Structure formats: C-alpha cells, structure tokens
Short mmCIF file of C-alpha atoms in Angstrom, two decimals:
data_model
loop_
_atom_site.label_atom_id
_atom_site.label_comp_id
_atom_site.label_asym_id
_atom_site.label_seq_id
_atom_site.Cartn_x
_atom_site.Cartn_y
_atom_site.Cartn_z
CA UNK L 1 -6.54 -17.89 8.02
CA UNK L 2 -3.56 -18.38 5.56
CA UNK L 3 -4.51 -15.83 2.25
CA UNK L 4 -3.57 -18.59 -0.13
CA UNK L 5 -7.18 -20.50 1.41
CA UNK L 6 -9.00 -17.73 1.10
CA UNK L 7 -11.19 -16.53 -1.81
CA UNK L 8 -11.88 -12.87 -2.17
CA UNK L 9 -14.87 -12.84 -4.78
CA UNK L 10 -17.32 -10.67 -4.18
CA UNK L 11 -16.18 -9.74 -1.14
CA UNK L 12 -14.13 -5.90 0.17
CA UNK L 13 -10.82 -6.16 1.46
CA UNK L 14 -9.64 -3.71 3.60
CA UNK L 15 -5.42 -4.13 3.22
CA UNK L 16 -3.31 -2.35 5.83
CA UNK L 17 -0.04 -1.76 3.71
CA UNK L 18 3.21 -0.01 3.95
CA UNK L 19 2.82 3.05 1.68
CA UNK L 20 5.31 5.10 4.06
CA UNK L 21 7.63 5.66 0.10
CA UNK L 22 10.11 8.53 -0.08
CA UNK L 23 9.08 12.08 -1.64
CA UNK L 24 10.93 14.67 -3.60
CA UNK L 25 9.93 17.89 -3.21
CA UNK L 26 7.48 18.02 -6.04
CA UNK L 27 5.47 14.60 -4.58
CA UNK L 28 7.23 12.36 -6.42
CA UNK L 29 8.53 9.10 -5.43
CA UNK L 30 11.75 8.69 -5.76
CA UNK L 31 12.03 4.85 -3.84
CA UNK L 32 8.82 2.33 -4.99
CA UNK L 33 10.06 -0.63 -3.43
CA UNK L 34 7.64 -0.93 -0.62
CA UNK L 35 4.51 -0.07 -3.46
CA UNK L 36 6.07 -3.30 -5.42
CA UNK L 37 6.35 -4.97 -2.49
CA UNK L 38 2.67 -5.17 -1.72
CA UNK L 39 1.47 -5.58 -5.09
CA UNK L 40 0.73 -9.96 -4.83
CA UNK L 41 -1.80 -9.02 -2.26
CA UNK L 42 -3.23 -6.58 -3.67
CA UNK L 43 -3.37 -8.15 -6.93
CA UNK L 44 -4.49 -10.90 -5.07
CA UNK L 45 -7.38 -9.76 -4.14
CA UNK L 46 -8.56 -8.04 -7.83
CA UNK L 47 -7.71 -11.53 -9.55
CA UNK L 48 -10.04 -13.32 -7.41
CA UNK L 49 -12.97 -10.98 -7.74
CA UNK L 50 -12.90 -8.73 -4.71
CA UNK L 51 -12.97 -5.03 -4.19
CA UNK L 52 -10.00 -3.01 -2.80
CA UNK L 53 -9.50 -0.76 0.24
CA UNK L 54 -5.80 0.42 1.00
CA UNK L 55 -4.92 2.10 4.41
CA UNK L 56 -1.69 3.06 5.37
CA UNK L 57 0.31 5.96 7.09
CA UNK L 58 2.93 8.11 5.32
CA UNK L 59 5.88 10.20 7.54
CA UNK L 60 5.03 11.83 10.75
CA UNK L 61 2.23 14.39 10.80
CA UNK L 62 1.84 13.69 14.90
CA UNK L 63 -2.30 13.17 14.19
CA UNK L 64 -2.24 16.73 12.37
CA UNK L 65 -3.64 17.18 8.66
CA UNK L 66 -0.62 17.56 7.06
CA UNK L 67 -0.56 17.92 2.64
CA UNK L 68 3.44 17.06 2.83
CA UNK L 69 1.84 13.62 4.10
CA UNK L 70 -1.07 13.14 1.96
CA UNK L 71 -1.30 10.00 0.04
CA UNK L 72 -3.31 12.01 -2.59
CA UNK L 73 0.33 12.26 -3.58
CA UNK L 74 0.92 8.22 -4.32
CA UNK L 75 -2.74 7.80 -6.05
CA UNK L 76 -1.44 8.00 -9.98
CA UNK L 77 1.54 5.83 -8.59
CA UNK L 78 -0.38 3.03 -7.44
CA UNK L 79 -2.84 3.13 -10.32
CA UNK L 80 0.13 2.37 -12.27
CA UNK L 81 1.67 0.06 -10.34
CA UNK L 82 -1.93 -1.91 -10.24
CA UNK L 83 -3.37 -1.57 -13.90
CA UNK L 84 -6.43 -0.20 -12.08
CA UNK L 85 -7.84 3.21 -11.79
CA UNK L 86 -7.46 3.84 -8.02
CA UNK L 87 -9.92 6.07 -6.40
CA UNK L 88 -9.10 8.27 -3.49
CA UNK L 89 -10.89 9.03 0.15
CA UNK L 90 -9.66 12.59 1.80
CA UNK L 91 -10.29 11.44 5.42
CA UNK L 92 -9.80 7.93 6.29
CA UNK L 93 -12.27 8.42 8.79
CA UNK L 94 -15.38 9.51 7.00
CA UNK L 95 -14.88 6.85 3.91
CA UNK L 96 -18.11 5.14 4.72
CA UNK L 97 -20.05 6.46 1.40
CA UNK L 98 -16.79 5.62 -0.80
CA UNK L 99 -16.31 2.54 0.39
CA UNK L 100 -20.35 1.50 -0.15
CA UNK L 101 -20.44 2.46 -3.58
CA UNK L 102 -17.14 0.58 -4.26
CA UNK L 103 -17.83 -1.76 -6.94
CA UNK L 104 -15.99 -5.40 -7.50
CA UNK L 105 -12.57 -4.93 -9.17
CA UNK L 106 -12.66 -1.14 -8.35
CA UNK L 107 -10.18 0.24 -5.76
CA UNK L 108 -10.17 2.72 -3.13
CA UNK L 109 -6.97 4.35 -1.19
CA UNK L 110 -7.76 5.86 2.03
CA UNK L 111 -5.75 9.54 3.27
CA UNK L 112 -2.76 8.70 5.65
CA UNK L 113 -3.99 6.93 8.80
CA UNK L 114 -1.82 9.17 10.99
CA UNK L 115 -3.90 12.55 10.05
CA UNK L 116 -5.92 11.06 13.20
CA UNK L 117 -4.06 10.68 16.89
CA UNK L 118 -6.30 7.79 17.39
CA UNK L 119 -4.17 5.65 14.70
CA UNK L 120 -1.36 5.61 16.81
CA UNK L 121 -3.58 5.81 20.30
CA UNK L 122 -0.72 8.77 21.99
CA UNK L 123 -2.44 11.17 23.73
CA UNK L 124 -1.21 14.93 21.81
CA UNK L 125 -0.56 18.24 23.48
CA UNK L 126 0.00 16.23 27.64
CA UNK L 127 3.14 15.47 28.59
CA UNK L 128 3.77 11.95 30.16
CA UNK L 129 4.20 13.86 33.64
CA UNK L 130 1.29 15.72 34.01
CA UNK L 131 -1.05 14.30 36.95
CA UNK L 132 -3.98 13.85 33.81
CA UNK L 133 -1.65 11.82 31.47
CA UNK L 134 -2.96 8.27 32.57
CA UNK L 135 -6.63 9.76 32.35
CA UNK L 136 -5.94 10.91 28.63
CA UNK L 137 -3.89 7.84 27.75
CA UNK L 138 -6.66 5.81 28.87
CA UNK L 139 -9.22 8.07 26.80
CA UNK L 140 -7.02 7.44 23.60
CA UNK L 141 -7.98 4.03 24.09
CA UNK L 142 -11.06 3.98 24.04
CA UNK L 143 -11.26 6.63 20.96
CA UNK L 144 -8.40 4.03 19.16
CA UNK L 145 -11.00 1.77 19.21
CA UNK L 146 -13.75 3.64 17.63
CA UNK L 147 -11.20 4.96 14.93
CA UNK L 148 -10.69 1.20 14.47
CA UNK L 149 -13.82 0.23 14.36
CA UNK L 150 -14.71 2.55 11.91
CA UNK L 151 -11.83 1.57 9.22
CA UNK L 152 -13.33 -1.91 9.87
CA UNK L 153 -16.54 -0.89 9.13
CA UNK L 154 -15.89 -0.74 5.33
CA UNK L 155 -14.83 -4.15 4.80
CA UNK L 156 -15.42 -7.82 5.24
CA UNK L 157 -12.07 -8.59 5.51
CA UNK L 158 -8.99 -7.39 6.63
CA UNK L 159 -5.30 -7.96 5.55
CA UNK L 160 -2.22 -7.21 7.12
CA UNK L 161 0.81 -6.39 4.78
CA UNK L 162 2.87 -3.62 6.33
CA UNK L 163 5.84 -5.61 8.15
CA UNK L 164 6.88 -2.03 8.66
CA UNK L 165 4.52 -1.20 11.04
CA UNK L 166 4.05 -4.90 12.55
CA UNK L 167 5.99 -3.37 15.98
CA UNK L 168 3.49 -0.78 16.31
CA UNK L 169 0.32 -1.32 18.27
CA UNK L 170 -1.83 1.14 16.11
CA UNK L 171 -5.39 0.88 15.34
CA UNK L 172 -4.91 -0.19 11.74
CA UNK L 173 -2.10 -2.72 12.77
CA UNK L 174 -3.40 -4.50 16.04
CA UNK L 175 -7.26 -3.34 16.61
CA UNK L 176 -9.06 -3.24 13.59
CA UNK L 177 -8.88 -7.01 13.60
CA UNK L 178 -10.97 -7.70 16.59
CA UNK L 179 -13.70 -6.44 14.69
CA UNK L 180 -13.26 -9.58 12.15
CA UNK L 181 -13.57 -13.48 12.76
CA UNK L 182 -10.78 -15.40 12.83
CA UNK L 183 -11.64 -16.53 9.29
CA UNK L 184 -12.10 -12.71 7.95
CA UNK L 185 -8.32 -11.35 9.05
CA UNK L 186 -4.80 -12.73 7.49
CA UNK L 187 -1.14 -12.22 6.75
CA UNK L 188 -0.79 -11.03 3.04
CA UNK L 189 1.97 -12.51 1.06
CA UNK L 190 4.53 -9.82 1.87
CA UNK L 191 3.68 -10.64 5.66
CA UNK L 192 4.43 -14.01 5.14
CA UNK L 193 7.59 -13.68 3.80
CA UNK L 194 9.28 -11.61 6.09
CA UNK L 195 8.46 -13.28 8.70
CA UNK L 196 9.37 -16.57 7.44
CA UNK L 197 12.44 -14.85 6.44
CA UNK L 198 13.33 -13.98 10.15
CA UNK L 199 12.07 -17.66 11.10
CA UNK L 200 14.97 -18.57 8.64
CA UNK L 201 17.35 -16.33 10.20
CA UNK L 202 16.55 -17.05 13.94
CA UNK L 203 14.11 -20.43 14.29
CA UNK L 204 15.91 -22.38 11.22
CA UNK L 205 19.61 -21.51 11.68
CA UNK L 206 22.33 -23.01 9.47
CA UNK L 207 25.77 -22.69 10.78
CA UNK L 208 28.06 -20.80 10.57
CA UNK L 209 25.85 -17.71 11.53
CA UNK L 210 27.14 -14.32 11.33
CA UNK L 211 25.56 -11.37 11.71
CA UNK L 212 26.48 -7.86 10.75
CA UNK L 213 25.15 -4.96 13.05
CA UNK L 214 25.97 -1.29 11.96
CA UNK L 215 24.82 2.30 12.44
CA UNK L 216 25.80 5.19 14.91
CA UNK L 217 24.82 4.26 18.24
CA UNK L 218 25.34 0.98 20.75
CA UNK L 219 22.05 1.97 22.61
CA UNK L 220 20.08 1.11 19.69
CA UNK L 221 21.13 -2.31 18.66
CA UNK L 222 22.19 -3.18 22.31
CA UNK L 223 18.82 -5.35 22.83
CA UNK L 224 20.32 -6.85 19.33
CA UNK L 225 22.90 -7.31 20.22
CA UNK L 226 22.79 -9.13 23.36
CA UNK L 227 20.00 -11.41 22.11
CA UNK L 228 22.26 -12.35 18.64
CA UNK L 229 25.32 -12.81 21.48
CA UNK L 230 23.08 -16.47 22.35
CA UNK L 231 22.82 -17.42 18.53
CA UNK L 232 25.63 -16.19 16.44
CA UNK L 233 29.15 -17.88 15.68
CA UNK L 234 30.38 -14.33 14.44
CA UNK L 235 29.25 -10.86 15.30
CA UNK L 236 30.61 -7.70 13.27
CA UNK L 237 30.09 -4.63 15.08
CA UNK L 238 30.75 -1.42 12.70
CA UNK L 239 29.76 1.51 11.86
CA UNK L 240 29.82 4.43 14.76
CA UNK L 241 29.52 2.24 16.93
CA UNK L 242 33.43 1.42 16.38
CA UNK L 243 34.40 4.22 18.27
CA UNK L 244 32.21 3.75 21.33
CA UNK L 245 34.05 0.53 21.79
CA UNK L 246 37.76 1.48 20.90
CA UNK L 247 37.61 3.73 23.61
CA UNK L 248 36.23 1.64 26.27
CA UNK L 249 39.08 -0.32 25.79
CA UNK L 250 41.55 3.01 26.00
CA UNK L 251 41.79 3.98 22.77
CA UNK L 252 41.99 7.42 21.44
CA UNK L 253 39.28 8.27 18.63
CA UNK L 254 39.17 12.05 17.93
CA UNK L 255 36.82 13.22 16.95
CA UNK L 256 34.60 10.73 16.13
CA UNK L 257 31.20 9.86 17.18
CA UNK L 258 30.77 8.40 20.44
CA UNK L 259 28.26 7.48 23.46
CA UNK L 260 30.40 8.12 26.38
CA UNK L 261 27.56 6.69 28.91
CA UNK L 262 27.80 3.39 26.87
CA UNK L 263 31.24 2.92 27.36
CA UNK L 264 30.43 0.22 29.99
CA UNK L 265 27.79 -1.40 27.68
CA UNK L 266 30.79 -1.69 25.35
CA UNK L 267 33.05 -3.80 27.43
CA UNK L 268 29.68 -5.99 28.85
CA UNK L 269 28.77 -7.24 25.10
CA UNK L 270 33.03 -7.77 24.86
CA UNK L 271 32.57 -9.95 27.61
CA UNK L 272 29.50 -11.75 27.11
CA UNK L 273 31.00 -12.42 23.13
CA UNK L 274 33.86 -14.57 24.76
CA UNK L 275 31.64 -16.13 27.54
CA UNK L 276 29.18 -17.43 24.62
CA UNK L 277 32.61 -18.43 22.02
CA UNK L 278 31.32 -15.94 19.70
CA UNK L 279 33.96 -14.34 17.33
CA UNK L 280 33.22 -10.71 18.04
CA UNK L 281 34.79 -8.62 15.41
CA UNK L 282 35.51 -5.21 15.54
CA UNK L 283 37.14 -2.42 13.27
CA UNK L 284 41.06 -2.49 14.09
CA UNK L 285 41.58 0.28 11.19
CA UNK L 286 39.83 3.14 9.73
CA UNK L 287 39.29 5.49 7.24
CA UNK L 288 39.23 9.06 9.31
CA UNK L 289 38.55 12.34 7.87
CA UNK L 290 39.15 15.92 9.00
CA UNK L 291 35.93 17.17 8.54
CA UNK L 292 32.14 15.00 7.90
CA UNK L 293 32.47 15.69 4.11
CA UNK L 294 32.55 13.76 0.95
CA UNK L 295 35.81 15.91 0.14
CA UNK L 296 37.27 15.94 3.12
CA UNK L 297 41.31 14.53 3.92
CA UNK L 298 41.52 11.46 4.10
CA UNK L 299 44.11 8.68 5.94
CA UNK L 300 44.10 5.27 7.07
CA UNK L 301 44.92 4.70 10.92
CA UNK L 302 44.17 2.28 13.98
CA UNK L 303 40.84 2.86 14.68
CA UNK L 304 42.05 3.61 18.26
CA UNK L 305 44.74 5.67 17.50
CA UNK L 306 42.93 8.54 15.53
CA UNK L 307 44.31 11.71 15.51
CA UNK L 308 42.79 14.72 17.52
CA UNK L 309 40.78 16.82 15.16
CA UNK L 310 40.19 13.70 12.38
CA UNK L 311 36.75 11.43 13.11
CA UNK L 312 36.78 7.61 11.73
CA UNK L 313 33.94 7.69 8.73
CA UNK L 314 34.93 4.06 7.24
CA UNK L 315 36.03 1.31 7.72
CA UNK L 316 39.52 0.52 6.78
CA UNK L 317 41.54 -2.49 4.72
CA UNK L 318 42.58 -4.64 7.10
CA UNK L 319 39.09 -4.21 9.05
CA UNK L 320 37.50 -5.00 5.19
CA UNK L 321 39.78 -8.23 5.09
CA UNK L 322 38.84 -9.04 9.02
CA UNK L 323 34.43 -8.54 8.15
CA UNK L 324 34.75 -10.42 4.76
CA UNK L 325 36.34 -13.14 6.49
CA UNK L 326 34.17 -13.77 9.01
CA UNK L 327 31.22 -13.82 6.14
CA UNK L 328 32.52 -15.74 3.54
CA UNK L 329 31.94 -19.46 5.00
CA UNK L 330 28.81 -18.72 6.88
CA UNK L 331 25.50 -19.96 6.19
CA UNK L 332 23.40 -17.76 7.76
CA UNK L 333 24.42 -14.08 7.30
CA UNK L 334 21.86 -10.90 9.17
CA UNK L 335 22.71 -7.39 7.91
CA UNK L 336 21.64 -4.15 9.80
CA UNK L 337 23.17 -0.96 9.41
CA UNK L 338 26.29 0.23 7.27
CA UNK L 339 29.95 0.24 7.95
CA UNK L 340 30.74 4.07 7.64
CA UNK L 341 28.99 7.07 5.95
CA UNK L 342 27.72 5.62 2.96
CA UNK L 343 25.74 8.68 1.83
CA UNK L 344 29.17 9.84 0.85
CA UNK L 345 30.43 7.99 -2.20
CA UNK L 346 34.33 8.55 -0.77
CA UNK L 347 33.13 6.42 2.54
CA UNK L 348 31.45 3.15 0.83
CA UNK L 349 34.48 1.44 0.88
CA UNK L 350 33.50 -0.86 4.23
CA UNK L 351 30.01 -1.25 3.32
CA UNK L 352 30.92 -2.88 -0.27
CA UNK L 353 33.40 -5.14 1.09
CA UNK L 354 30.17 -6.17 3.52
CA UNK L 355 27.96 -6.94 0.24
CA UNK L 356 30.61 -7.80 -1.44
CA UNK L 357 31.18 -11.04 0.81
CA UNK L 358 27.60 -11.27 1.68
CA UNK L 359 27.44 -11.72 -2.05
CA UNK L 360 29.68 -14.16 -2.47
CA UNK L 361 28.40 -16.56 0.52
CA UNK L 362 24.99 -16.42 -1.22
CA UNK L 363 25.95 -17.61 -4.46
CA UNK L 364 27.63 -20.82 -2.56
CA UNK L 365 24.17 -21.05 -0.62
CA UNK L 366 24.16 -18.88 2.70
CA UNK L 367 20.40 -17.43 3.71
CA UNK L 368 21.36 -13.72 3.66
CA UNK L 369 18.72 -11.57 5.27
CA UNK L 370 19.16 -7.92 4.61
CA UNK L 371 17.00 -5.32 6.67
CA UNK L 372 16.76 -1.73 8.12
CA UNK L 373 16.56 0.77 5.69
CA UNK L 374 20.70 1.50 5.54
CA UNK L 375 21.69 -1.40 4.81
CA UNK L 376 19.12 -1.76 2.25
CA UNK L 377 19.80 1.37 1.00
CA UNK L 378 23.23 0.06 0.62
CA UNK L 379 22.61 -2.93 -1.17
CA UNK L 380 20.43 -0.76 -3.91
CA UNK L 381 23.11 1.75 -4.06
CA UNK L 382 25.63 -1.18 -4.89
CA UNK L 383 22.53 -2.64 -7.51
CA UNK L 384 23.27 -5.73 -5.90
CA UNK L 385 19.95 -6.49 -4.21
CA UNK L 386 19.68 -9.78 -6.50
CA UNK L 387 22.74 -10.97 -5.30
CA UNK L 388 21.05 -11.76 -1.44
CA UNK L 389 18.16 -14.12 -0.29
CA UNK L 390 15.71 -11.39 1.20
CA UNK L 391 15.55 -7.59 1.62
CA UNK L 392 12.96 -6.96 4.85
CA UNK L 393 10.46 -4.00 3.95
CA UNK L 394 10.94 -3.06 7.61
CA UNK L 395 13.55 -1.69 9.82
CA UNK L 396 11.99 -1.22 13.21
CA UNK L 397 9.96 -4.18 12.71
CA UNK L 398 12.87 -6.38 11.96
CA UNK L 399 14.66 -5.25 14.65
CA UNK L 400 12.55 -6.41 17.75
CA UNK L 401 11.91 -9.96 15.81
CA UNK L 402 15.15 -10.10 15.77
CA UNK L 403 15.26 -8.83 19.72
CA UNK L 404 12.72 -11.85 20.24
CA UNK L 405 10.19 -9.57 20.94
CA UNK L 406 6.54 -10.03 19.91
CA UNK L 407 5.08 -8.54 16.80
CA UNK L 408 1.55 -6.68 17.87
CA UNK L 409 1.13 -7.08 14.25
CA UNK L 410 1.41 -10.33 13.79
CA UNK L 411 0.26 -11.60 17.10
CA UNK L 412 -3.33 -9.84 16.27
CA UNK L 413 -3.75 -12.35 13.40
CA UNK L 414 -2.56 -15.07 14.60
CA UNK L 415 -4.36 -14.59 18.25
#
C-alpha cells in the first residue's frame, strides 16, 4: 500500500521512526534533522483524522533500561515540532492501556524500543561460542516475535519511516508487519524518498557518475566499493583510507592511519578500477600534521612521502584540484564519508573542495546524493545542505543499498 492511497481517519497508526537525535548532556538536542525529517508522515496521519503512535530506538542501551536513552527526553521536542501535545508511554512494552484510551488527533510516543533485547532479537549475556548460543538465539526469536506482536497490538496500521534502521532486522523494522494485511502496512513519505533517491543514484543513472567514498578504514566501504567499481565512471577514494593505499603501492606514510592486513585489498580495487575503465582517483598530496590536533604543525607533502613522526589529516591542493575535477561534469555524484578530519576546523580544507564541486555540478543539474552521517555532517557544517539534491537520514542503511543488498526494512512492506 502506497501512504498517499491510504486514509487514516479514525483509524491508530503505529509509525516506526528514526528518533535516534543527538543529546547534550542536559537532554537536549542539539541535531533535529531526523525529527523534521519524519514530520509529513506524521502530520500525515493527524491531517487525515487518525491517532498517533511513535516507536523508535535511541543510542545503544544493549536491551538494558537505560535514562541516558530515554525518549522521555525528546517528548517536549516533538510536541513542538508537531503542534500537538504528545503523550508519553514508560515501557514500550506494557502501552496497551495508553494506547486504548488514545483519542483521534491525540498522540502517543512509546520509551526507546531497545530498553527490550527482543527489539533487536540478540541473545544478551552468551557469547556466540558457547555450545547453548544457537538454543538462545533461536529463543530470541521466538520472544522477538511476541515483543512484536505486542507493539502491533496497539494499532491498525503500521508505518515504516526510519530509513535508518531499514538494514536492521528488528522487531519494530521487519516483524511487526506480519501482524498487518498487506493493505494495513506502508512506506511513509521519508521512506519513499530515500529510497527513490538511491533508485536515482543506482537504478536511474545519468552519466558521468562519480562517486565519493571517505572515512578511516578500506574494510568498511570495501563491499562499496567493489559493487560502485561495476557502475561508476569516477571513484574518489579519501579520507584514511589514503594511506592504506599509498603504501600498498610502496609509499611511506608516517604516521598515519593505516590497515596493514588490507594492504592487498588496496591493490585488488586498483586493479579491478582499470579492468572496469573507471577513473580511480586517489590523494597524490596531503596535509600532514605532527600530532591529531586542531593546532598541530602543519605542511603539505606527497601523500606517500610523509615524514616519520607527521600523519596525513587532509587532503592537499593538488589532490583538491584532482577530486573537484573528477566532480564537476558528472551527473550523478554519491557522497560517503569526509576527506580528512573535519571535526577540526584547520583540516576541512578537502572536504569543502568536495561540496564545493558537488555544489557546483548540482546547480548545472547533477543528482547529488549525500549520505552517512560525516558527510552529512559536513555538508551542515559548510550550511550548504540546499546546495545538493538529497541528504539520506541513514548511514548504515544507505550503505548496503548502495552494496545491492536487500533492505529487511523495506522488503517487509513490500513482501
């Protein structure tokens, strides 16, 4: 069922959303962009008559009551955010009263989903090689289910909204559902558009593609990596990363970061680039330091010829020239994960030049997809998040779309 065809009077929604928003340490949100983004659904559902239930999970409290996760925290936030007094259920589990007296138009936010182990189905407290781990793990199941069940239990209809949590087969995210008809359970708007947004990128590509892949480690993106080696003109690897692959190919790095049991990895995707004709390009200059500090020295050298002691934090000019080029003229531009240590304002340098082109390729019509939470941390730092086609809600989530993997999320809706 597409939302837009469904009508929500007098009916309860039960909305799985992505409420996972940054803290400071007096419970105050300091980032709102994934509350915003949920808001059409939401809103959806009020206009046309329909009650309100919100799941969703905040941090990691490893099925453990945890106050530094409540969402008790978020209720004034979202009441604001809504225009509607938003009530607020302590266990997600035992909401069954709440959620019966919840009137039309009224709203209800359930406590973090993760307070129960049975949200994310892990067994706690067995490790994978004890003998009793496939007993336990096969328990889990079975109480996932029930905890599912249960959050289903309080609606007539469920929602799915939290791209962020789309990989994950929890029992908010890929259960509840099969307690709905096919009719009953849908993609809400924010749904939609991401993943028509990584249909653009990946089903619906305009050439030139080029795609930007960032961050510390190889190991992380290599799955990426070597899917985007079978659809992308040009490839910019940057970021850590750099490192990892100057000195597969002999190069001398310092002290910068570095997988040395990836080093092998390195020269396969090197490889595989030139066997596909795609224009890998890496950092051929950098900006090392002589200690990980916003204040530390600073000088410009090959990015494998770094001096011992000194670790490449940024990239450098003529690497800035080399990525900008490679973006300008494409048509289809992906963006995960920064260029150096952009949480130090003397190492943004690389990642500007990045938006800076991504930018300017939008404006002359390229689909630029921005996603993981860097690189959309970098575009906000820059205030520059109008200047792209889409900013993706979800990092992890993104990241095995873009792998080609399945989305548990999705695939539960659209079973």
């Amino acid at each position: 069922m597409k939302i837009d065809q469904f009508n929500f009077a007098g009916k309860k929604a039960i909305v799985r959303v992505d409420f996972n928003v940054p803290l400071d340490e007096n419970g105050k949100i300091t980032d709102d962009t994934r509350i915003r983004g949920a808001l059409p659904t939401l809103k959806r559902v009020l206009a046309d008559g329909g009650a309100l239930i919100i799941m969703s999970h905040m941090g990691k409290p490893k099925g453990k009551v945890n106050p530094k996760f409540s969402l008790g925290q978020i209720v004034d936030a979202v009441s604001d955010a809504l225009g509607v007094k938003v009530q607020f259920a302590p266990d997600c589990a035992k909401a069954q009263e709440a959620a019966a007296a919840l009137k039309m138009g009224e709203v209800l936010l359930l406590e973090n989903l993760r307070f129960y182990p049975e949200e994310e189905g892990k067994p706690v407290g067995i490790d994978k090689a004890d003998p009793a781990y496939d007993a336990a793990k096969k328990e889990m199941k079975v109480r996932q289910k029930e905890f599912a069940k249960i959050l289903a239990s309080y609606a007539d209809c469920y929602v799915m909204d939290a791209f962020g949590t789309a990989h994950r087969k929890h029992a908010s995210t890929a259960v509840v559902d099969e307690f709905f008809t096919q009719e009953n359970k849908m993609l809400g708007y924010l749904m939609e558009k991401e993943v028509t947004a990584v249909d653009n990128v990946l089903g619906n590509i305009r050439r030139p593609f080029t795609a930007i892949m960032g961050g510390s480690k190889v190991s992380t993106k290599i799955g990426i990596i070597e899917n985007l080696l079978g659809k992308v003109d040009n490839l910019i690897l940057c970021g850590g990363m750099t490192y990892t692959f100057a000195k597969a190919q002999g190069g001398e790095i310092g002290n910068s970061i570095c997988e040395d049991d990836k080093l092998d990895v390195a020269l396969s995707v090197i490889e595989k680039a030139k066997a596909n004709g795609v224009n890998l390009v890496l950092g051929t200059d950098c900006i090392a330091a002589d200690k990980f500090a916003n204040d530390a020295n600073t000088q410009v050298c090959p990015a494998n010829a770094i001096p011992e002691g000194w670790e490449g934090l940024d990239a450098g000019p003529e690497t800035r020239k080399a990525f900008a080029e490679a973006i300008k003229d494409a048509k289809t531009i992906l963006w995960n994960g920064p260029a150096g240590v952009f949480e130090f304002d003397n190492f943004i340098g690389g990642s500007k030049a990045i938006a800076d082109a991504i930018a300017e390729a939008t404006a002359k019509g390229a689909f630029s997809l921005i996603g993981g939470g860097d690189s959309v941390a970098c575009i906000n730092k820059f205030g520059m998040a109008d200047q792209v086609s889409y900013i993706s809600t979800g990092g992890g989530a993104l990241l095995e779309a873009i792998e080609g993997k399945v989305l548990p999320g999705v695939a539960a809706i659209e079973a």
